[in-house]
């Protein structure tokens, strides 16, 4: 049976964008429910500046409370050496560095040009290598940038290739503002896959225009087999104006079930996690599938 790998980013990409703070114990309860649903890669936090993203300020406490040597992988975002120090203190096995294909977004998001960010990542990755920490790389704005508009696929390919050369084992391609459609996504994927093998790429689709599932289906057809998604369709980047949530994990699981593709995820347990986080945030989930299946009886 064909399989896809899902990278659950709700506890990070999702909760980083919520005005209402979610307490550490509630985050941990959510992460446990996601793991119980069968998700085995769960991005659990970000060692970024608490002045920039206060929602992630408790990431050290979250990571310290998780079973980091168990079967579930809990990667965490790291922008610089200071973040890497915290990653080592927490004992994480995997981090993610996050760059962009747009100069303006790079400045707004991490206060660095693309070249400066890559130099920072070089230093982070040297430390990661010494400590056997795996590194994933993100490229944001792979279709368009909220400040610059369309981004050339060749620019995305250039940044992705640099991250691969530095030693990232996988490059996640972020349609940060969710404007891509299958044609723009496939053009970008074709350009990038000339430099990075398809089996080392992932799709990270925000759903601002409701195109994320179409983009996943099209990318799957082109050979992509790793997708980032977020429980309840939470998400967005505080430094990308107008960006809405990620594609909902439950919608991706439903699509894959329909295609006869294994995800390892139990949909009814996942939907229970969806309604749990929706309850924490005091609203209905954004995902079609969670609403269609309804709130589980307790
Ligand atoms: P900066 O202000 O240029 O940093 O921020 P600095 O090195 O000049 O230091 C300033 C202060 O921040 C100092 O403290 C440092 O110690 C502290 P002070 O002396 O003023 O008290 N500091 C830190 N504190 C905690 N952790 C750290 C850290 N580094 C410095 N790691 C920085 C630069 C990168 C830190 C900042 O811009 C930042 O934290 N940015 C993160 C923004 C972010 O998290 N955005 C969302 C994630 S990216 C995303 O969502 C896109 C993605 O989902 C893919 C997609 O959708 O496309 C991944
Ligand atoms: Mg994102």
mmCIF file of C-alpha atoms and ligand atoms in Angstrom:
data_model
loop_
_atom_site.group_PDB
_atom_site.id
_atom_site.type_symbol
_atom_site.label_atom_id
_atom_site.label_comp_id
_atom_site.label_asym_id
_atom_site.label_seq_id
_atom_site.Cartn_x
_atom_site.Cartn_y
_atom_site.Cartn_z
ATOM 1 C CA UNK A 1 0.000 0.000 0.000
ATOM 2 C CA UNK A 2 1.239 3.483 -0.839
ATOM 3 C CA UNK A 3 2.051 5.624 2.213
ATOM 4 C CA UNK A 4 2.551 9.304 2.983
ATOM 5 C CA UNK A 5 4.334 10.881 5.927
ATOM 6 C CA UNK A 6 2.369 13.553 7.775
ATOM 7 C CA UNK A 7 4.168 16.182 9.831
ATOM 8 C CA UNK A 8 1.733 17.586 12.379
ATOM 9 C CA UNK A 9 2.512 21.279 12.900
ATOM 10 C CA UNK A 10 -0.545 22.328 14.950
ATOM 11 C CA UNK A 11 1.178 22.750 18.329
ATOM 12 C CA UNK A 12 3.699 25.093 16.664
ATOM 13 C CA UNK A 13 2.337 26.687 13.455
ATOM 14 C CA UNK A 14 -1.189 26.481 14.833
ATOM 15 C CA UNK A 15 -0.734 27.810 18.333
ATOM 16 C CA UNK A 16 1.882 30.448 17.379
ATOM 17 C CA UNK A 17 -0.911 32.311 15.645
ATOM 18 C CA UNK A 18 -3.566 32.247 18.375
ATOM 19 C CA UNK A 19 -4.261 35.477 20.261
ATOM 20 C CA UNK A 20 -5.507 33.503 23.211
ATOM 21 C CA UNK A 21 -2.639 31.893 25.135
ATOM 22 C CA UNK A 22 -2.889 28.124 25.544
ATOM 23 C CA UNK A 23 -1.339 26.890 28.795
ATOM 24 C CA UNK A 24 1.567 24.437 28.866
ATOM 25 C CA UNK A 25 -0.532 21.592 30.299
ATOM 26 C CA UNK A 26 -3.191 22.060 27.638
ATOM 27 C CA UNK A 27 -0.523 22.046 24.909
ATOM 28 C CA UNK A 28 0.851 18.822 26.354
ATOM 29 C CA UNK A 29 -2.615 17.260 26.493
ATOM 30 C CA UNK A 30 -3.147 18.187 22.827
ATOM 31 C CA UNK A 31 0.234 16.760 21.792
ATOM 32 C CA UNK A 32 -0.540 13.499 23.627
ATOM 33 C CA UNK A 33 -3.882 13.188 21.858
ATOM 34 C CA UNK A 34 -2.193 13.758 18.493
ATOM 35 C CA UNK A 35 0.389 11.073 19.262
ATOM 36 C CA UNK A 36 -2.395 8.690 20.384
ATOM 37 C CA UNK A 37 -4.126 9.311 17.047
ATOM 38 C CA UNK A 38 -1.041 7.867 15.334
ATOM 39 C CA UNK A 39 0.848 11.003 14.276
ATOM 40 C CA UNK A 40 4.505 10.177 14.704
ATOM 41 C CA UNK A 41 6.082 13.508 13.807
ATOM 42 C CA UNK A 42 4.663 16.395 15.834
ATOM 43 C CA UNK A 43 6.295 19.820 15.713
ATOM 44 C CA UNK A 44 5.985 20.734 19.350
ATOM 45 C CA UNK A 45 7.340 24.275 19.709
ATOM 46 C CA UNK A 46 9.782 26.967 18.645
ATOM 47 C CA UNK A 47 12.908 28.263 20.386
ATOM 48 C CA UNK A 48 12.391 31.757 19.030
ATOM 49 C CA UNK A 49 12.391 35.104 20.781
ATOM 50 C CA UNK A 50 9.444 35.366 23.206
ATOM 51 C CA UNK A 51 9.259 39.042 22.247
ATOM 52 C CA UNK A 52 8.581 38.030 18.650
ATOM 53 C CA UNK A 53 6.270 35.074 19.302
ATOM 54 C CA UNK A 54 5.060 35.016 22.925
ATOM 55 C CA UNK A 55 2.842 31.984 22.243
ATOM 56 C CA UNK A 56 5.967 29.796 21.988
ATOM 57 C CA UNK A 57 7.630 31.123 25.179
ATOM 58 C CA UNK A 58 6.974 27.879 27.078
ATOM 59 C CA UNK A 59 8.573 25.632 24.447
ATOM 60 C CA UNK A 60 11.392 24.543 26.775
ATOM 61 C CA UNK A 61 8.851 23.404 29.384
ATOM 62 C CA UNK A 62 6.791 21.645 26.711
ATOM 63 C CA UNK A 63 9.748 19.801 25.216
ATOM 64 C CA UNK A 64 11.138 18.824 28.610
ATOM 65 C CA UNK A 65 7.820 17.171 29.481
ATOM 66 C CA UNK A 66 7.650 15.073 26.288
ATOM 67 C CA UNK A 67 9.050 11.528 25.894
ATOM 68 C CA UNK A 68 11.793 12.583 23.453
ATOM 69 C CA UNK A 69 13.415 9.165 23.220
ATOM 70 C CA UNK A 70 10.161 7.345 22.406
ATOM 71 C CA UNK A 71 8.721 6.408 19.014
ATOM 72 C CA UNK A 72 7.287 9.866 18.266
ATOM 73 C CA UNK A 73 9.548 12.534 16.795
ATOM 74 C CA UNK A 74 9.062 16.049 18.241
ATOM 75 C CA UNK A 75 10.926 18.585 16.084
ATOM 76 C CA UNK A 76 11.151 22.217 17.135
ATOM 77 C CA UNK A 77 11.959 25.431 15.242
ATOM 78 C CA UNK A 78 15.378 27.002 15.816
ATOM 79 C CA UNK A 79 16.349 30.319 14.165
ATOM 80 C CA UNK A 80 19.848 30.869 15.598
ATOM 81 C CA UNK A 81 22.541 29.701 18.054
ATOM 82 C CA UNK A 82 20.550 30.916 21.042
ATOM 83 C CA UNK A 83 17.609 28.740 20.002
ATOM 84 C CA UNK A 84 19.988 25.838 19.439
ATOM 85 C CA UNK A 85 21.247 26.153 23.043
ATOM 86 C CA UNK A 86 17.688 25.660 24.245
ATOM 87 C CA UNK A 87 17.178 22.731 21.873
ATOM 88 C CA UNK A 88 20.207 21.024 23.399
ATOM 89 C CA UNK A 89 19.033 21.818 26.923
ATOM 90 C CA UNK A 90 15.681 20.200 26.114
ATOM 91 C CA UNK A 91 17.412 17.181 24.559
ATOM 92 C CA UNK A 92 15.534 17.309 21.238
ATOM 93 C CA UNK A 93 16.453 14.870 18.464
ATOM 94 C CA UNK A 94 15.337 17.081 15.606
ATOM 95 C CA UNK A 95 15.170 20.793 14.876
ATOM 96 C CA UNK A 96 13.961 22.812 11.914
ATOM 97 C CA UNK A 97 15.692 25.901 10.573
ATOM 98 C CA UNK A 98 13.393 28.223 8.676
ATOM 99 C CA UNK A 99 14.399 30.408 5.778
ATOM 100 C CA UNK A 100 12.531 32.057 2.935
ATOM 101 C CA UNK A 101 12.664 32.578 -0.801
ATOM 102 C CA UNK A 102 11.663 36.217 -0.301
ATOM 103 C CA UNK A 103 14.063 38.861 1.063
ATOM 104 C CA UNK A 104 11.266 40.997 2.533
ATOM 105 C CA UNK A 105 9.640 38.099 4.357
ATOM 106 C CA UNK A 106 13.016 36.963 5.679
ATOM 107 C CA UNK A 107 13.603 40.436 7.140
ATOM 108 C CA UNK A 108 10.134 40.672 8.672
ATOM 109 C CA UNK A 109 10.121 37.152 10.085
ATOM 110 C CA UNK A 110 13.655 36.643 11.382
ATOM 111 C CA UNK A 111 15.249 40.096 11.024
ATOM 112 C CA UNK A 112 17.873 38.846 8.563
ATOM 113 C CA UNK A 113 18.486 38.804 4.830
ATOM 114 C CA UNK A 114 18.391 35.408 3.138
ATOM 115 C CA UNK A 115 22.225 35.333 3.065
ATOM 116 C CA UNK A 116 22.446 36.277 6.766
ATOM 117 C CA UNK A 117 19.900 33.613 7.656
ATOM 118 C CA UNK A 118 21.850 30.932 5.799
ATOM 119 C CA UNK A 119 25.024 31.944 7.672
ATOM 120 C CA UNK A 120 23.118 31.607 10.976
ATOM 121 C CA UNK A 121 21.825 28.187 9.939
ATOM 122 C CA UNK A 122 25.377 27.087 9.065
ATOM 123 C CA UNK A 123 26.403 27.724 12.629
ATOM 124 C CA UNK A 124 23.276 26.040 14.059
ATOM 125 C CA UNK A 125 23.859 23.024 11.823
ATOM 126 C CA UNK A 126 27.475 22.635 12.863
ATOM 127 C CA UNK A 127 26.282 22.351 16.484
ATOM 128 C CA UNK A 128 23.462 20.004 15.454
ATOM 129 C CA UNK A 129 25.944 17.710 13.684
ATOM 130 C CA UNK A 130 28.182 17.550 16.767
ATOM 131 C CA UNK A 131 25.203 16.517 18.878
ATOM 132 C CA UNK A 132 23.548 14.149 16.405
ATOM 133 C CA UNK A 133 20.471 16.331 16.049
ATOM 134 C CA UNK A 134 18.657 15.973 12.723
ATOM 135 C CA UNK A 135 17.801 19.144 10.863
ATOM 136 C CA UNK A 136 14.837 19.855 8.649
ATOM 137 C CA UNK A 137 14.777 23.014 6.544
ATOM 138 C CA UNK A 138 11.820 25.225 5.683
ATOM 139 C CA UNK A 139 11.579 27.562 2.739
ATOM 140 C CA UNK A 140 8.730 30.061 3.127
ATOM 141 C CA UNK A 141 6.965 32.025 0.396
ATOM 142 C CA UNK A 142 7.505 29.331 -2.237
ATOM 143 C CA UNK A 143 4.673 30.656 -4.403
ATOM 144 C CA UNK A 144 4.302 34.262 -3.302
ATOM 145 C CA UNK A 145 5.285 36.690 -0.572
ATOM 146 C CA UNK A 146 2.899 38.975 1.311
ATOM 147 C CA UNK A 147 5.266 41.913 0.648
ATOM 148 C CA UNK A 148 6.760 41.127 -2.797
ATOM 149 C CA UNK A 149 4.054 39.175 -4.630
ATOM 150 C CA UNK A 150 5.007 36.260 -6.913
ATOM 151 C CA UNK A 151 8.295 34.497 -6.170
ATOM 152 C CA UNK A 152 10.239 32.872 -8.999
ATOM 153 C CA UNK A 153 10.458 29.065 -8.742
ATOM 154 C CA UNK A 154 14.203 29.396 -9.491
ATOM 155 C CA UNK A 155 14.658 31.409 -6.278
ATOM 156 C CA UNK A 156 12.868 28.729 -4.251
ATOM 157 C CA UNK A 157 15.079 26.077 -5.862
ATOM 158 C CA UNK A 158 18.209 28.070 -5.010
ATOM 159 C CA UNK A 159 17.355 28.386 -1.297
ATOM 160 C CA UNK A 160 16.149 24.773 -1.058
ATOM 161 C CA UNK A 161 19.369 23.532 -2.671
ATOM 162 C CA UNK A 162 21.449 25.565 -0.196
ATOM 163 C CA UNK A 163 19.581 24.019 2.742
ATOM 164 C CA UNK A 164 20.101 20.536 1.317
ATOM 165 C CA UNK A 165 23.826 21.205 0.776
ATOM 166 C CA UNK A 166 24.116 22.383 4.374
ATOM 167 C CA UNK A 167 22.818 19.016 5.539
ATOM 168 C CA UNK A 168 19.055 19.332 5.982
ATOM 169 C CA UNK A 169 17.583 15.858 5.504
ATOM 170 C CA UNK A 170 14.269 17.225 4.265
ATOM 171 C CA UNK A 171 13.117 20.560 2.871
ATOM 172 C CA UNK A 172 9.567 21.686 3.571
ATOM 173 C CA UNK A 173 8.195 24.044 0.933
ATOM 174 C CA UNK A 174 5.863 26.578 2.529
ATOM 175 C CA UNK A 175 3.051 28.296 0.672
ATOM 176 C CA UNK A 176 2.995 30.654 3.644
ATOM 177 C CA UNK A 177 0.064 32.768 2.471
ATOM 178 C CA UNK A 178 -1.875 29.973 0.792
ATOM 179 C CA UNK A 179 -2.196 31.557 -2.642
ATOM 180 C CA UNK A 180 -0.884 28.630 -4.689
ATOM 181 C CA UNK A 181 -3.002 26.659 -7.143
ATOM 182 C CA UNK A 182 -1.968 23.327 -8.666
ATOM 183 C CA UNK A 183 -0.282 24.935 -11.684
ATOM 184 C CA UNK A 184 1.870 27.373 -9.673
ATOM 185 C CA UNK A 185 2.679 24.704 -7.102
ATOM 186 C CA UNK A 186 3.644 22.144 -9.750
ATOM 187 C CA UNK A 187 5.836 24.680 -11.590
ATOM 188 C CA UNK A 188 7.636 25.393 -8.325
ATOM 189 C CA UNK A 189 7.942 21.692 -7.474
ATOM 190 C CA UNK A 190 9.389 20.928 -10.892
ATOM 191 C CA UNK A 191 12.032 23.657 -10.482
ATOM 192 C CA UNK A 192 12.976 22.570 -6.957
ATOM 193 C CA UNK A 193 13.055 18.837 -7.688
ATOM 194 C CA UNK A 194 15.836 19.415 -10.237
ATOM 195 C CA UNK A 195 18.055 20.211 -7.222
ATOM 196 C CA UNK A 196 16.434 18.350 -4.320
ATOM 197 C CA UNK A 197 15.126 14.796 -4.792
ATOM 198 C CA UNK A 198 11.361 14.549 -4.441
ATOM 199 C CA UNK A 199 11.758 12.083 -1.540
ATOM 200 C CA UNK A 200 13.541 14.813 0.443
ATOM 201 C CA UNK A 201 10.820 17.409 -0.110
ATOM 202 C CA UNK A 202 7.643 18.145 1.832
ATOM 203 C CA UNK A 203 4.628 20.318 1.053
ATOM 204 C CA UNK A 204 3.483 22.872 3.651
ATOM 205 C CA UNK A 205 0.271 24.392 2.392
ATOM 206 C CA UNK A 206 -1.662 27.135 4.109
ATOM 207 C CA UNK A 207 -5.301 27.214 3.104
ATOM 208 C CA UNK A 208 -6.101 30.928 2.769
ATOM 209 C CA UNK A 209 -7.863 30.491 -0.573
ATOM 210 C CA UNK A 210 -9.137 26.944 0.069
ATOM 211 C CA UNK A 211 -6.614 25.473 -2.374
ATOM 212 C CA UNK A 212 -4.491 23.421 0.029
ATOM 213 C CA UNK A 213 -6.197 20.059 -0.549
ATOM 214 C CA UNK A 214 -6.079 20.563 -4.326
ATOM 215 C CA UNK A 215 -2.402 21.433 -4.051
ATOM 216 C CA UNK A 216 -1.719 18.334 -1.984
ATOM 217 C CA UNK A 217 -3.564 16.131 -4.443
ATOM 218 C CA UNK A 218 -1.636 17.622 -7.365
ATOM 219 C CA UNK A 219 1.726 17.363 -5.559
ATOM 220 C CA UNK A 220 0.965 13.768 -4.596
ATOM 221 C CA UNK A 221 0.367 13.070 -8.292
ATOM 222 C CA UNK A 222 3.777 14.601 -9.024
ATOM 223 C CA UNK A 223 5.437 12.240 -6.533
ATOM 224 C CA UNK A 224 5.517 14.222 -3.277
ATOM 225 C CA UNK A 225 4.997 11.945 -0.256
ATOM 226 C CA UNK A 226 5.466 14.173 2.812
ATOM 227 C CA UNK A 227 2.934 16.790 3.857
ATOM 228 C CA UNK A 228 2.761 19.184 6.783
ATOM 229 C CA UNK A 229 -0.684 19.763 8.232
ATOM 230 C CA UNK A 230 -2.292 21.120 11.352
ATOM 231 C CA UNK A 231 -5.005 19.746 13.607
ATOM 232 C CA UNK A 232 -8.248 21.719 13.198
ATOM 233 C CA UNK A 233 -6.662 23.695 10.358
ATOM 234 C CA UNK A 234 -4.996 26.031 12.851
ATOM 235 C CA UNK A 235 -2.046 28.104 11.817
ATOM 236 C CA UNK A 236 -0.556 31.140 10.232
ATOM 237 C CA UNK A 237 2.545 33.195 10.629
ATOM 238 C CA UNK A 238 2.327 36.403 12.672
ATOM 239 C CA UNK A 239 4.754 37.976 10.159
ATOM 240 C CA UNK A 240 2.750 37.021 7.053
ATOM 241 C CA UNK A 241 -0.215 39.365 6.882
ATOM 242 C CA UNK A 242 -3.435 37.714 5.748
ATOM 243 C CA UNK A 243 -2.159 34.149 6.025
ATOM 244 C CA UNK A 244 -4.744 31.747 7.346
ATOM 245 C CA UNK A 245 -4.430 28.273 8.798
ATOM 246 C CA UNK A 246 -2.581 25.254 7.484
ATOM 247 C CA UNK A 247 -4.435 22.525 5.705
ATOM 248 C CA UNK A 248 -6.266 20.539 8.395
ATOM 249 C CA UNK A 249 -4.662 17.192 9.240
ATOM 250 C CA UNK A 250 -8.068 15.499 9.345
ATOM 251 C CA UNK A 251 -8.863 16.739 5.820
ATOM 252 C CA UNK A 252 -5.553 15.319 4.540
ATOM 253 C CA UNK A 253 -6.189 11.991 6.310
ATOM 254 C CA UNK A 254 -9.664 11.824 4.746
ATOM 255 C CA UNK A 255 -8.247 12.553 1.281
ATOM 256 C CA UNK A 256 -5.571 9.898 1.680
ATOM 257 C CA UNK A 257 -8.087 7.337 2.929
ATOM 258 C CA UNK A 258 -10.126 8.014 -0.189
ATOM 259 C CA UNK A 259 -7.045 7.533 -2.357
ATOM 260 C CA UNK A 260 -6.193 4.263 -0.587
ATOM 261 C CA UNK A 261 -2.988 5.757 0.828
ATOM 262 C CA UNK A 262 -1.877 4.915 4.384
ATOM 263 C CA UNK A 263 -1.127 7.709 6.873
ATOM 264 C CA UNK A 264 -0.980 5.663 10.083
ATOM 265 C CA UNK A 265 -3.566 8.006 11.591
ATOM 266 C CA UNK A 266 -6.848 6.962 13.237
ATOM 267 C CA UNK A 267 -9.316 9.541 11.933
ATOM 268 C CA UNK A 268 -11.807 9.292 14.806
ATOM 269 C CA UNK A 269 -9.079 9.793 17.432
ATOM 270 C CA UNK A 270 -7.708 12.698 15.420
ATOM 271 C CA UNK A 271 -11.140 14.301 15.232
ATOM 272 C CA UNK A 272 -11.400 13.962 19.024
ATOM 273 C CA UNK A 273 -8.098 15.905 19.269
ATOM 274 C CA UNK A 274 -9.540 18.491 16.889
ATOM 275 C CA UNK A 275 -12.596 19.101 19.040
ATOM 276 C CA UNK A 276 -10.377 19.172 22.135
ATOM 277 C CA UNK A 277 -8.255 22.018 20.761
ATOM 278 C CA UNK A 278 -11.335 23.786 19.405
ATOM 279 C CA UNK A 279 -12.732 23.659 22.950
ATOM 280 C CA UNK A 280 -9.519 25.166 24.332
ATOM 281 C CA UNK A 281 -9.809 28.012 21.836
ATOM 282 C CA UNK A 282 -13.552 28.410 22.325
ATOM 283 C CA UNK A 283 -14.602 27.994 18.709
ATOM 284 C CA UNK A 284 -15.579 25.426 16.104
ATOM 285 C CA UNK A 285 -12.796 23.699 14.176
ATOM 286 C CA UNK A 286 -11.981 25.103 10.727
ATOM 287 C CA UNK A 287 -11.767 21.684 9.126
ATOM 288 C CA UNK A 288 -14.568 20.392 6.933
ATOM 289 C CA UNK A 289 -14.003 16.794 8.020
ATOM 290 C CA UNK A 290 -14.139 17.556 11.763
ATOM 291 C CA UNK A 291 -17.380 19.481 11.261
ATOM 292 C CA UNK A 292 -18.854 16.757 9.067
ATOM 293 C CA UNK A 293 -18.019 14.035 11.577
ATOM 294 C CA UNK A 294 -19.150 16.209 14.487
ATOM 295 C CA UNK A 295 -18.050 16.468 18.075
ATOM 296 C CA UNK A 296 -17.472 13.000 19.525
ATOM 297 C CA UNK A 297 -19.606 11.850 22.490
ATOM 298 C CA UNK A 298 -17.615 11.877 25.721
HETATM 299 P P1 LIG B 1 16.517 39.816 16.773
HETATM 300 O O1 LIG B 1 15.743 40.810 17.572
HETATM 301 O O2 LIG B 1 17.207 40.272 15.516
HETATM 302 O O3 LIG B 1 17.573 39.022 17.703
HETATM 303 O O4 LIG B 1 15.524 38.637 16.432
HETATM 304 P P2 LIG B 1 18.929 39.467 18.340
HETATM 305 O O5 LIG B 1 19.907 38.374 18.076
HETATM 306 O O6 LIG B 1 19.286 40.894 17.966
HETATM 307 O O7 LIG B 1 18.567 39.435 19.921
HETATM 308 C C1 LIG B 1 17.611 40.344 20.470
HETATM 309 C C2 LIG B 1 17.063 39.748 21.760
HETATM 310 O O8 LIG B 1 16.375 38.528 21.488
HETATM 311 C C3 LIG B 1 18.155 39.403 22.768
HETATM 312 O O9 LIG B 1 17.564 39.537 24.071
HETATM 313 C C4 LIG B 1 18.390 37.930 22.516
HETATM 314 O O10 LIG B 1 18.909 37.258 23.644
HETATM 315 C C5 LIG B 1 16.979 37.443 22.226
HETATM 316 P P3 LIG B 1 17.757 40.895 24.943
HETATM 317 O O11 LIG B 1 19.256 41.042 25.100
HETATM 318 O O12 LIG B 1 17.139 42.019 24.120
HETATM 319 O O13 LIG B 1 17.003 40.575 26.220
HETATM 320 N N1 LIG B 1 16.985 36.243 21.382
HETATM 321 C C6 LIG B 1 16.325 35.102 21.679
HETATM 322 N N2 LIG B 1 15.542 34.748 22.712
HETATM 323 C C7 LIG B 1 15.040 33.490 22.705
HETATM 324 N N3 LIG B 1 15.281 32.601 21.717
HETATM 325 C C8 LIG B 1 16.043 32.912 20.675
HETATM 326 C C9 LIG B 1 16.610 34.212 20.626
HETATM 327 N N4 LIG B 1 17.400 34.839 19.747
HETATM 328 C C10 LIG B 1 17.626 36.065 20.224
HETATM 329 N N5 LIG B 1 16.267 32.015 19.716
HETATM 330 C C11 LIG B 1 15.075 36.331 15.943
HETATM 331 C C12 LIG B 1 15.936 37.533 15.640
HETATM 332 C C13 LIG B 1 15.354 35.277 14.910
HETATM 333 C C14 LIG B 1 15.391 35.826 17.347
HETATM 334 C C15 LIG B 1 13.576 36.789 15.898
HETATM 335 O O14 LIG B 1 13.355 37.428 14.667
HETATM 336 C C16 LIG B 1 12.615 35.647 16.029
HETATM 337 O O15 LIG B 1 12.516 35.033 17.083
HETATM 338 N N6 LIG B 1 11.844 35.338 14.952
HETATM 339 C C17 LIG B 1 10.956 34.195 14.945
HETATM 340 C C18 LIG B 1 9.726 34.500 14.146
HETATM 341 C C19 LIG B 1 8.852 33.276 14.098
HETATM 342 O O16 LIG B 1 8.910 32.415 14.959
HETATM 343 N N7 LIG B 1 7.975 33.233 13.082
HETATM 344 C C20 LIG B 1 7.053 32.130 12.914
HETATM 345 C C21 LIG B 1 7.714 30.867 12.500
HETATM 346 S S1 LIG B 1 8.115 30.799 10.761
HETATM 347 C C22 LIG B 1 6.639 30.272 10.005
HETATM 348 O O17 LIG B 1 5.621 30.231 10.634
HETATM 349 C C23 LIG B 1 6.673 29.778 8.577
HETATM 350 C C24 LIG B 1 6.633 28.257 8.478
HETATM 351 O O18 LIG B 1 5.464 27.741 9.089
HETATM 352 C C25 LIG B 1 6.641 27.820 7.006
HETATM 353 C C26 LIG B 1 5.624 28.549 6.153
HETATM 354 O O19 LIG B 1 4.437 28.549 6.481
HETATM 355 O O20 LIG B 1 6.056 29.128 5.156
HETATM 356 C C27 LIG B 1 7.836 27.620 9.175
HETATM 357 MG MG1 LIG B 2 3.485 27.684 8.182
#
